[in-house]
PDB file of C-alpha atoms in Angstrom:
ATOM      1  CA  UNK A  25       6.247  -9.660   2.734  1.00 98.00           C
ATOM      2  CA  UNK A  26       6.256  -8.615  -0.898  1.00 98.00           C
ATOM      3  CA  UNK A  27       7.970  -5.356  -1.774  1.00 98.00           C
ATOM      4  CA  UNK A  28       5.318  -2.722  -2.511  1.00 98.00           C
ATOM      5  CA  UNK A  29       5.044   0.933  -3.505  1.00 98.00           C
ATOM      6  CA  UNK A  30       2.228   3.291  -2.540  1.00 98.00           C
ATOM      7  CA  UNK A  31       0.788   6.111  -4.632  1.00 98.00           C
ATOM      8  CA  UNK A  32      -1.612   8.777  -3.408  1.00 97.00           C
ATOM      9  CA  UNK A  33      -3.403   8.909  -0.082  1.00 95.00           C
ATOM     10  CA  UNK A  34      -6.411   7.181   1.421  1.00 93.00           C
ATOM     11  CA  UNK A  35      -9.833   8.427   0.254  1.00 93.00           C
ATOM     12  CA  UNK A  36     -13.400   7.206   0.644  1.00 93.00           C
ATOM     13  CA  UNK A  37     -12.744   4.812  -2.247  1.00 94.00           C
ATOM     14  CA  UNK A  38     -11.129   1.432  -1.528  1.00 96.00           C
ATOM     15  CA  UNK A  39      -7.431   1.217  -2.245  1.00 98.00           C
ATOM     16  CA  UNK A  40      -6.422  -0.413  -5.539  1.00 98.00           C
ATOM     17  CA  UNK A  41      -3.811  -3.177  -5.592  1.00 98.00           C
ATOM     18  CA  UNK A  42      -2.073  -3.683  -8.970  1.00 98.00           C
ATOM     19  CA  UNK A  43      -0.442  -7.069  -9.625  1.00 98.00           C
ATOM     20  CA  UNK A  44       2.046  -7.379 -12.501  1.00 98.00           C
ATOM     21  CA  UNK A  45       2.595 -10.346 -14.806  1.00 98.00           C
ATOM     22  CA  UNK A  46       5.475 -12.725 -15.489  1.00 97.00           C
ATOM     23  CA  UNK A  47       8.905 -11.060 -15.900  1.00 97.00           C
ATOM     24  CA  UNK A  48       7.465  -7.739 -14.701  1.00 96.00           C
ATOM     25  CA  UNK A  49       7.509  -5.671 -11.524  1.00 97.00           C
ATOM     26  CA  UNK A  50       5.483  -2.997  -9.826  1.00 97.00           C
ATOM     27  CA  UNK A  51       7.709  -0.478 -11.585  1.00 94.00           C
ATOM     28  CA  UNK A  52       6.085  -1.380 -14.935  1.00 93.00           C
ATOM     29  CA  UNK A  53       2.814   0.012 -13.584  1.00 97.00           C
ATOM     30  CA  UNK A  54       4.159   3.208 -12.048  1.00 97.00           C
ATOM     31  CA  UNK A  55       2.678   5.659 -14.564  1.00 96.00           C
ATOM     32  CA  UNK A  56      -0.790   4.080 -14.517  1.00 98.00           C
ATOM     33  CA  UNK A  57      -0.690   3.769 -10.711  1.00 98.00           C
ATOM     34  CA  UNK A  58       0.255   7.425 -10.310  1.00 98.00           C
ATOM     35  CA  UNK A  59      -2.546   8.564 -12.619  1.00 98.00           C
ATOM     36  CA  UNK A  60      -5.161   6.407 -10.874  1.00 98.00           C
ATOM     37  CA  UNK A  61      -4.017   7.681  -7.475  1.00 98.00           C
ATOM     38  CA  UNK A  62      -5.828  10.987  -8.051  1.00 96.00           C
ATOM     39  CA  UNK A  63      -8.987   9.429  -6.576  1.00 95.00           C
ATOM     40  CA  UNK A  64      -7.709   6.596  -4.363  1.00 97.00           C
ATOM     41  CA  UNK A  65      -4.664   5.034  -2.787  1.00 98.00           C
ATOM     42  CA  UNK A  66      -2.893   2.708  -5.239  1.00 98.00           C
ATOM     43  CA  UNK A  67      -0.406  -0.016  -4.319  1.00 98.00           C
ATOM     44  CA  UNK A  68       1.868  -1.874  -6.730  1.00 98.00           C
ATOM     45  CA  UNK A  69       3.723  -5.006  -5.669  1.00 98.00           C
ATOM     46  CA  UNK A  70       6.690  -7.007  -6.875  1.00 98.00           C
ATOM     47  CA  UNK A  71       5.623 -10.662  -6.970  1.00 98.00           C
ATOM     48  CA  UNK A  72       7.833 -13.368  -5.443  1.00 98.00           C
ATOM     49  CA  UNK A  73      10.971 -14.000  -7.515  1.00 98.00           C
ATOM     50  CA  UNK A  74      10.489 -10.623  -9.231  1.00 98.00           C
ATOM     51  CA  UNK A  75      11.874  -7.159  -8.568  1.00 98.00           C
ATOM     52  CA  UNK A  76      12.828  -6.463  -4.958  1.00 97.00           C
ATOM     53  CA  UNK A  77      10.549  -9.076  -3.383  1.00 98.00           C
ATOM     54  CA  UNK A  78      11.855 -12.189  -1.612  1.00 98.00           C
ATOM     55  CA  UNK A  79      13.097 -15.166  -3.591  1.00 98.00           C
ATOM     56  CA  UNK A  80      11.333 -18.511  -3.164  1.00 98.00           C
ATOM     57  CA  UNK A  81      11.728 -22.036  -4.493  1.00 98.00           C
ATOM     58  CA  UNK A  82       8.196 -22.268  -5.861  1.00 98.00           C
ATOM     59  CA  UNK A  83       5.761 -20.142  -7.891  1.00 98.00           C
ATOM     60  CA  UNK A  84       2.250 -21.532  -7.415  1.00 98.00           C
ATOM     61  CA  UNK A  85      -0.995 -19.587  -7.509  1.00 98.00           C
ATOM     62  CA  UNK A  86      -2.141 -20.515  -3.982  1.00 98.00           C
ATOM     63  CA  UNK A  87       1.218 -19.247  -2.697  1.00 98.00           C
ATOM     64  CA  UNK A  88       1.036 -16.049  -4.720  1.00 98.00           C
ATOM     65  CA  UNK A  89      -2.525 -15.501  -3.492  1.00 98.00           C
ATOM     66  CA  UNK A  90      -1.302 -15.764   0.107  1.00 98.00           C
ATOM     67  CA  UNK A  91       1.492 -13.274  -0.674  1.00 98.00           C
ATOM     68  CA  UNK A  92      -1.121 -10.775  -1.875  1.00 99.00           C
ATOM     69  CA  UNK A  93      -3.424 -11.480   1.078  1.00 98.00           C
ATOM     70  CA  UNK A  94      -0.582 -10.626   3.446  1.00 98.00           C
ATOM     71  CA  UNK A  95      -0.099  -7.240   1.775  1.00 98.00           C
ATOM     72  CA  UNK A  96      -3.825  -6.421   1.835  1.00 98.00           C
ATOM     73  CA  UNK A  97      -4.170  -7.348   5.502  1.00 98.00           C
ATOM     74  CA  UNK A  98      -1.102  -5.257   6.310  1.00 98.00           C
ATOM     75  CA  UNK A  99      -2.404  -2.153   4.518  1.00 97.00           C
ATOM     76  CA  UNK A 100      -6.143  -2.572   5.066  1.00 96.00           C
ATOM     77  CA  UNK A 101      -8.936  -4.698   3.601  1.00 95.00           C
ATOM     78  CA  UNK A 102     -10.905  -4.902   1.456  1.00 97.00           C
ATOM     79  CA  UNK A 103      -9.242  -3.606  -1.702  1.00 98.00           C
ATOM     80  CA  UNK A 104     -10.027  -3.455  -5.381  1.00 98.00           C
ATOM     81  CA  UNK A 105      -7.528  -5.617  -7.258  1.00 98.00           C
ATOM     82  CA  UNK A 106      -6.219  -5.395 -10.822  1.00 98.00           C
ATOM     83  CA  UNK A 107      -3.958  -8.169 -12.130  1.00 98.00           C
ATOM     84  CA  UNK A 108      -2.384  -8.808 -15.534  1.00 98.00           C
ATOM     85  CA  UNK A 109      -1.453 -12.235 -16.924  1.00 98.00           C
ATOM     86  CA  UNK A 110       0.306 -14.202 -14.127  1.00 98.00           C
ATOM     87  CA  UNK A 111      -0.773 -11.386 -11.818  1.00 98.00           C
ATOM     88  CA  UNK A 112      -4.327 -11.817 -13.071  1.00 98.00           C
ATOM     89  CA  UNK A 113      -4.313 -15.509 -12.209  1.00 98.00           C
ATOM     90  CA  UNK A 114      -2.836 -14.670  -8.800  1.00 98.00           C
ATOM     91  CA  UNK A 115      -5.581 -12.083  -8.283  1.00 98.00           C
ATOM     92  CA  UNK A 116      -8.275 -14.589  -9.251  1.00 98.00           C
ATOM     93  CA  UNK A 117      -6.832 -17.121  -6.798  1.00 98.00           C
ATOM     94  CA  UNK A 118      -6.788 -14.414  -4.111  1.00 98.00           C
ATOM     95  CA  UNK A 119     -10.451 -13.525  -4.682  1.00 98.00           C
ATOM     96  CA  UNK A 120     -11.531 -17.178  -4.708  1.00 98.00           C
ATOM     97  CA  UNK A 121      -9.570 -18.107  -1.580  1.00 98.00           C
ATOM     98  CA  UNK A 122     -10.112 -14.859   0.353  1.00 98.00           C
ATOM     99  CA  UNK A 123     -13.266 -13.163  -0.989  1.00 98.00           C
ATOM    100  CA  UNK A 124     -13.455 -10.969   2.106  1.00 98.00           C
ATOM    101  CA  UNK A 125     -10.260  -9.175   1.016  1.00 98.00           C
ATOM    102  CA  UNK A 126     -11.474  -8.155  -2.449  1.00 98.00           C
ATOM    103  CA  UNK A 127     -14.253  -5.737  -3.424  1.00 97.00           C
ATOM    104  CA  UNK A 128     -13.971  -5.438  -7.217  1.00 98.00           C
ATOM    105  CA  UNK A 129     -11.657  -7.464  -9.433  1.00 98.00           C
ATOM    106  CA  UNK A 130     -10.092  -6.529 -12.776  1.00 98.00           C
ATOM    107  CA  UNK A 131      -8.410  -9.297 -14.764  1.00 98.00           C
ATOM    108  CA  UNK A 132      -6.281  -8.109 -17.686  1.00 98.00           C
ATOM    109  CA  UNK A 133      -5.940 -10.563 -20.579  1.00 98.00           C
ATOM    110  CA  UNK A 134      -5.898 -13.920 -18.848  1.00 98.00           C
ATOM    111  CA  UNK A 135      -8.395 -16.661 -17.950  1.00 98.00           C
ATOM    112  CA  UNK A 136      -8.535 -19.323 -15.199  1.00 98.00           C
ATOM    113  CA  UNK A 137      -7.408 -22.056 -17.570  1.00 98.00           C
ATOM    114  CA  UNK A 138      -4.231 -23.995 -18.353  1.00 97.00           C
ATOM    115  CA  UNK A 139      -2.422 -22.731 -21.435  1.00 97.00           C
ATOM    116  CA  UNK A 140      -0.273 -24.891 -23.673  1.00 92.00           C
ATOM    117  CA  UNK A 141       2.357 -22.277 -24.466  1.00 87.00           C
ATOM    118  CA  UNK A 142       5.618 -21.665 -22.613  1.00 87.00           C
ATOM    119  CA  UNK A 143       7.589 -18.494 -21.999  1.00 91.00           C
ATOM    120  CA  UNK A 144      10.856 -20.406 -22.281  1.00 93.00           C
ATOM    121  CA  UNK A 145      12.008 -18.472 -25.355  1.00 93.00           C
ATOM    122  CA  UNK A 146      11.975 -15.252 -23.332  1.00 94.00           C
ATOM    123  CA  UNK A 147      13.987 -16.851 -20.536  1.00 96.00           C
ATOM    124  CA  UNK A 148      16.481 -18.076 -23.125  1.00 96.00           C
ATOM    125  CA  UNK A 149      16.720 -14.579 -24.623  1.00 96.00           C
ATOM    126  CA  UNK A 150      17.382 -12.980 -21.231  1.00 97.00           C
ATOM    127  CA  UNK A 151      19.961 -15.616 -20.368  1.00 96.00           C
ATOM    128  CA  UNK A 152      21.673 -14.942 -23.694  1.00 94.00           C
ATOM    129  CA  UNK A 153      22.386 -11.324 -22.703  1.00 96.00           C
ATOM    130  CA  UNK A 154      26.064 -11.020 -21.750  1.00 96.00           C
ATOM    131  CA  UNK A 155      25.590  -9.188 -18.461  1.00 95.00           C
ATOM    132  CA  UNK A 156      29.331  -8.738 -17.923  1.00 93.00           C
ATOM    133  CA  UNK A 157      29.549  -6.377 -20.904  1.00 91.00           C
ATOM    134  CA  UNK A 158      26.667  -4.087 -19.958  1.00 92.00           C
ATOM    135  CA  UNK A 159      27.368  -0.433 -19.224  1.00 92.00           C
ATOM    136  CA  UNK A 160      23.913   0.943 -20.064  1.00 92.00           C
ATOM    137  CA  UNK A 161      20.417  -0.376 -20.712  1.00 92.00           C
ATOM    138  CA  UNK A 162      20.718   0.090 -24.468  1.00 93.00           C
ATOM    139  CA  UNK A 163      23.429  -2.607 -24.537  1.00 93.00           C
ATOM    140  CA  UNK A 164      20.857  -5.142 -23.345  1.00 96.00           C
ATOM    141  CA  UNK A 165      18.246  -3.849 -25.779  1.00 95.00           C
ATOM    142  CA  UNK A 166      20.616  -4.538 -28.663  1.00 94.00           C
ATOM    143  CA  UNK A 167      21.306  -8.067 -27.465  1.00 95.00           C
ATOM    144  CA  UNK A 168      17.618  -8.829 -26.940  1.00 96.00           C
ATOM    145  CA  UNK A 169      16.901  -7.489 -30.435  1.00 95.00           C
ATOM    146  CA  UNK A 170      19.552  -9.824 -31.820  1.00 93.00           C
ATOM    147  CA  UNK A 171      17.750 -12.695 -30.057  1.00 92.00           C
ATOM    148  CA  UNK A 172      14.539 -11.790 -31.905  1.00 92.00           C
ATOM    149  CA  UNK A 173      12.640 -10.164 -29.033  1.00 92.00           C
ATOM    150  CA  UNK A 174       9.931  -7.683 -30.074  1.00 87.00           C
ATOM    151  CA  UNK A 175      10.936  -4.022 -29.454  1.00 87.00           C
ATOM    152  CA  UNK A 176       8.102  -3.425 -26.958  1.00 82.00           C
ATOM    153  CA  UNK A 177       9.153  -6.476 -24.951  1.00 87.00           C
ATOM    154  CA  UNK A 178      12.820  -5.459 -25.073  1.00 92.00           C
ATOM    155  CA  UNK A 179      11.929  -2.328 -23.114  1.00 89.00           C
ATOM    156  CA  UNK A 180       9.647  -4.278 -20.778  1.00 89.00           C
ATOM    157  CA  UNK A 181      12.292  -6.889 -19.944  1.00 93.00           C
ATOM    158  CA  UNK A 182      15.080  -4.370 -19.361  1.00 94.00           C
ATOM    159  CA  UNK A 183      13.020  -2.662 -16.663  1.00 93.00           C
ATOM    160  CA  UNK A 184      13.949  -5.763 -14.618  1.00 95.00           C
ATOM    161  CA  UNK A 185      17.662  -5.308 -15.302  1.00 95.00           C
ATOM    162  CA  UNK A 186      19.989  -3.917 -12.632  1.00 95.00           C
ATOM    163  CA  UNK A 187      22.840  -2.323 -14.550  1.00 93.00           C
ATOM    164  CA  UNK A 188      24.826  -1.503 -11.388  1.00 93.00           C
ATOM    165  CA  UNK A 189      25.025  -5.148 -10.301  1.00 95.00           C
ATOM    166  CA  UNK A 190      24.877  -6.548 -13.854  1.00 95.00           C
ATOM    167  CA  UNK A 191      22.042  -8.897 -12.966  1.00 96.00           C
ATOM    168  CA  UNK A 192      18.393  -9.590 -13.693  1.00 97.00           C
ATOM    169  CA  UNK A 193      15.952  -8.761 -10.887  1.00 97.00           C
ATOM    170  CA  UNK A 194      14.210 -12.014 -11.774  1.00 98.00           C
ATOM    171  CA  UNK A 195      14.810 -15.498 -10.393  1.00 98.00           C
ATOM    172  CA  UNK A 196      15.026 -17.054 -13.851  1.00 98.00           C
ATOM    173  CA  UNK A 197      15.985 -20.518 -12.539  1.00 98.00           C
ATOM    174  CA  UNK A 198      12.827 -20.851 -10.436  1.00 98.00           C
ATOM    175  CA  UNK A 199      10.579 -19.228 -13.058  1.00 98.00           C
ATOM    176  CA  UNK A 200      11.855 -21.751 -15.602  1.00 98.00           C
ATOM    177  CA  UNK A 201      11.373 -24.722 -13.260  1.00 98.00           C
ATOM    178  CA  UNK A 202       7.906 -23.538 -12.227  1.00 98.00           C
ATOM    179  CA  UNK A 203       6.664 -22.710 -15.739  1.00 97.00           C
ATOM    180  CA  UNK A 204       4.094 -25.563 -15.714  1.00 97.00           C
ATOM    181  CA  UNK A 205       2.502 -23.980 -12.620  1.00 97.00           C
ATOM    182  CA  UNK A 206       2.668 -20.484 -14.108  1.00 98.00           C
ATOM    183  CA  UNK A 207       0.940 -21.372 -17.388  1.00 97.00           C
ATOM    184  CA  UNK A 208      -1.392 -23.765 -15.542  1.00 98.00           C
ATOM    185  CA  UNK A 209      -4.355 -23.237 -13.243  1.00 98.00           C
ATOM    186  CA  UNK A 210      -4.985 -25.164  -9.993  1.00 97.00           C
ATOM    187  CA  UNK A 211      -8.142 -27.243 -10.329  1.00 92.00           C
ATOM    188  CA  UNK A 212      -8.692 -27.385  -6.578  1.00 93.00           C
ATOM    189  CA  UNK A 213      -9.495 -23.655  -6.286  1.00 95.00           C
ATOM    190  CA  UNK A 214     -13.250 -23.634  -6.684  1.00 89.00           C
ATOM    191  CA  UNK A 215     -14.855 -20.445  -5.359  1.00 87.00           C
ATOM    192  CA  UNK A 216     -17.011 -18.846  -6.529  1.00 97.00           C
ATOM    193  CA  UNK A 217     -16.186 -15.164  -6.061  1.00 98.00           C
ATOM    194  CA  UNK A 218     -19.472 -13.279  -6.257  1.00 98.00           C
ATOM    195  CA  UNK A 219     -18.049  -9.765  -6.455  1.00 98.00           C
ATOM    196  CA  UNK A 220     -18.062  -7.719  -9.674  1.00 98.00           C
ATOM    197  CA  UNK A 221     -15.263  -8.965 -11.939  1.00 98.00           C
ATOM    198  CA  UNK A 222     -14.099  -7.300 -15.151  1.00 98.00           C
ATOM    199  CA  UNK A 223     -12.240  -9.371 -17.744  1.00 98.00           C
ATOM    200  CA  UNK A 224     -10.523  -6.811 -19.979  1.00 98.00           C
ATOM    201  CA  UNK A 225      -8.540  -8.273 -22.865  1.00 98.00           C
ATOM    202  CA  UNK A 226      -6.688  -7.141 -25.956  1.00 97.00           C
ATOM    203  CA  UNK A 227      -8.652  -7.570 -29.188  1.00 97.00           C
ATOM    204  CA  UNK A 228      -5.530  -8.947 -30.898  1.00 97.00           C
ATOM    205  CA  UNK A 229      -4.775 -11.364 -28.053  1.00 96.00           C
ATOM    206  CA  UNK A 230      -5.786 -15.028 -27.904  1.00 95.00           C
ATOM    207  CA  UNK A 231      -5.552 -15.411 -24.125  1.00 97.00           C
ATOM    208  CA  UNK A 232      -9.292 -15.006 -23.388  1.00 97.00           C
ATOM    209  CA  UNK A 233     -11.222 -17.047 -25.940  1.00 96.00           C
ATOM    210  CA  UNK A 234     -15.025 -17.387 -26.110  1.00 96.00           C
ATOM    211  CA  UNK A 235     -14.766 -21.063 -25.140  1.00 97.00           C
ATOM    212  CA  UNK A 236     -13.229 -20.055 -21.801  1.00 97.00           C
ATOM    213  CA  UNK A 237     -16.331 -18.156 -20.711  1.00 97.00           C
ATOM    214  CA  UNK A 238     -18.171 -21.094 -19.084  1.00 96.00           C
ATOM    215  CA  UNK A 239     -15.167 -21.749 -16.830  1.00 95.00           C
ATOM    216  CA  UNK A 240     -14.928 -18.040 -16.046  1.00 98.00           C
ATOM    217  CA  UNK A 241     -18.638 -17.700 -15.252  1.00 97.00           C
ATOM    218  CA  UNK A 242     -18.548 -20.769 -12.986  1.00 97.00           C
ATOM    219  CA  UNK A 243     -15.878 -19.160 -10.813  1.00 98.00           C
ATOM    220  CA  UNK A 244     -16.927 -15.525 -11.330  1.00 98.00           C
ATOM    221  CA  UNK A 245     -20.713 -15.419 -11.882  1.00 98.00           C
ATOM    222  CA  UNK A 246     -20.721 -11.597 -11.921  1.00 98.00           C
ATOM    223  CA  UNK A 247     -18.125 -11.366 -14.689  1.00 98.00           C
ATOM    224  CA  UNK A 248     -18.184  -8.620 -17.316  1.00 96.00           C
ATOM    225  CA  UNK A 249     -16.176  -8.773 -20.542  1.00 98.00           C
ATOM    226  CA  UNK A 250     -14.646  -6.129 -22.805  1.00 97.00           C
ATOM    227  CA  UNK A 251     -11.849  -5.852 -25.357  1.00 97.00           C
ATOM    228  CA  UNK A 252      -9.495  -2.984 -26.108  1.00 97.00           C
ATOM    229  CA  UNK A 253      -9.217  -2.610 -29.893  1.00 97.00           C
ATOM    230  CA  UNK A 254      -5.890  -2.793 -31.664  1.00 96.00           C
ATOM    231  CA  UNK A 255      -3.827  -4.230 -28.802  1.00 95.00           C
ATOM    232  CA  UNK A 256      -2.510  -7.625 -27.763  1.00 94.00           C
ATOM    233  CA  UNK A 257      -1.564  -9.303 -24.497  1.00 94.00           C
ATOM    234  CA  UNK A 258       0.337  -6.316 -23.053  1.00 91.00           C
ATOM    235  CA  UNK A 259      -2.729  -4.093 -23.436  1.00 94.00           C
ATOM    236  CA  UNK A 260      -1.859  -1.768 -20.555  1.00 94.00           C
ATOM    237  CA  UNK A 261       1.506  -0.963 -22.148  1.00 90.00           C
ATOM    238  CA  UNK A 262       0.227  -0.717 -25.715  1.00 90.00           C
ATOM    239  CA  UNK A 263      -2.688   1.597 -24.921  1.00 94.00           C
ATOM    240  CA  UNK A 264      -2.318   2.845 -21.333  1.00 94.00           C
ATOM    241  CA  UNK A 265      -4.840   5.682 -21.612  1.00 96.00           C
ATOM    242  CA  UNK A 266      -7.735   3.525 -22.800  1.00 97.00           C
ATOM    243  CA  UNK A 267      -6.760   0.848 -20.286  1.00 98.00           C
ATOM    244  CA  UNK A 268      -6.837   3.455 -17.515  1.00 98.00           C
ATOM    245  CA  UNK A 269     -10.207   4.775 -18.684  1.00 97.00           C
ATOM    246  CA  UNK A 270     -11.677   1.251 -18.675  1.00 97.00           C
ATOM    247  CA  UNK A 271     -10.409   0.640 -15.144  1.00 98.00           C
ATOM    248  CA  UNK A 272     -11.884   3.932 -13.919  1.00 97.00           C
ATOM    249  CA  UNK A 273     -15.269   3.195 -15.496  1.00 96.00           C
ATOM    250  CA  UNK A 274     -15.446  -0.191 -13.771  1.00 97.00           C
ATOM    251  CA  UNK A 275     -14.188   0.915 -10.343  1.00 95.00           C
ATOM    252  CA  UNK A 276     -16.320   4.062 -10.208  1.00 89.00           C
ATOM    253  CA  UNK A 277     -19.562   3.363 -12.089  1.00 78.00           C
ATOM    254  CA  UNK A 278     -21.805   6.364 -12.534  1.00 65.00           C
TER     255      UNK A 278
END
């Protein structure tokens, strides 16, 4: 089973499962999870090949959906689910394959489409870090900066760095090999998922374009759309308070 962390205690509200994106971990969402746990139980997971979860040879969305389904069944269904990027696609696959496990769905800055970009440059940058020389996290930040990585992403990536063992808590070899699956979308997952679904994207991001809406509405007929101003793809990190407020408004409508 995936490694997971729980925040808060059970209430009358469904528990919220938060699913991180590529190169992340549940730890990235700790502050938001803790704040949202004032009204419900919140669970963050490490996806396969990330953080402290098991390593696997493949990284497909049907497999990641089954990983999430196992966690929900273990803790108690149904849950509300919030997923970002790769985690958003995994959450969509979960809702389409197992609609009985999901009440409300929040998809942060991603669509059920195949993208033509790769994240290979980030893998190359992480591989370029000389792990043998690291004594503190700032050493890695300097090396990532030298590789041209944006300051916000430097901090994000180094949250998946284990200084004690001088290793990444990411299975970079598998993530590289499986990149076509990660940036893709399986055409054989049809749905639909009829539950309320909130597509929240960054206004400066190009991941959820207007031309993707027909595909979204086919799979998620009860989809709602909103944008957070002034932020890009990592909207929850760039503006966590407004992201949190948007999530609360959707999960607990007046």
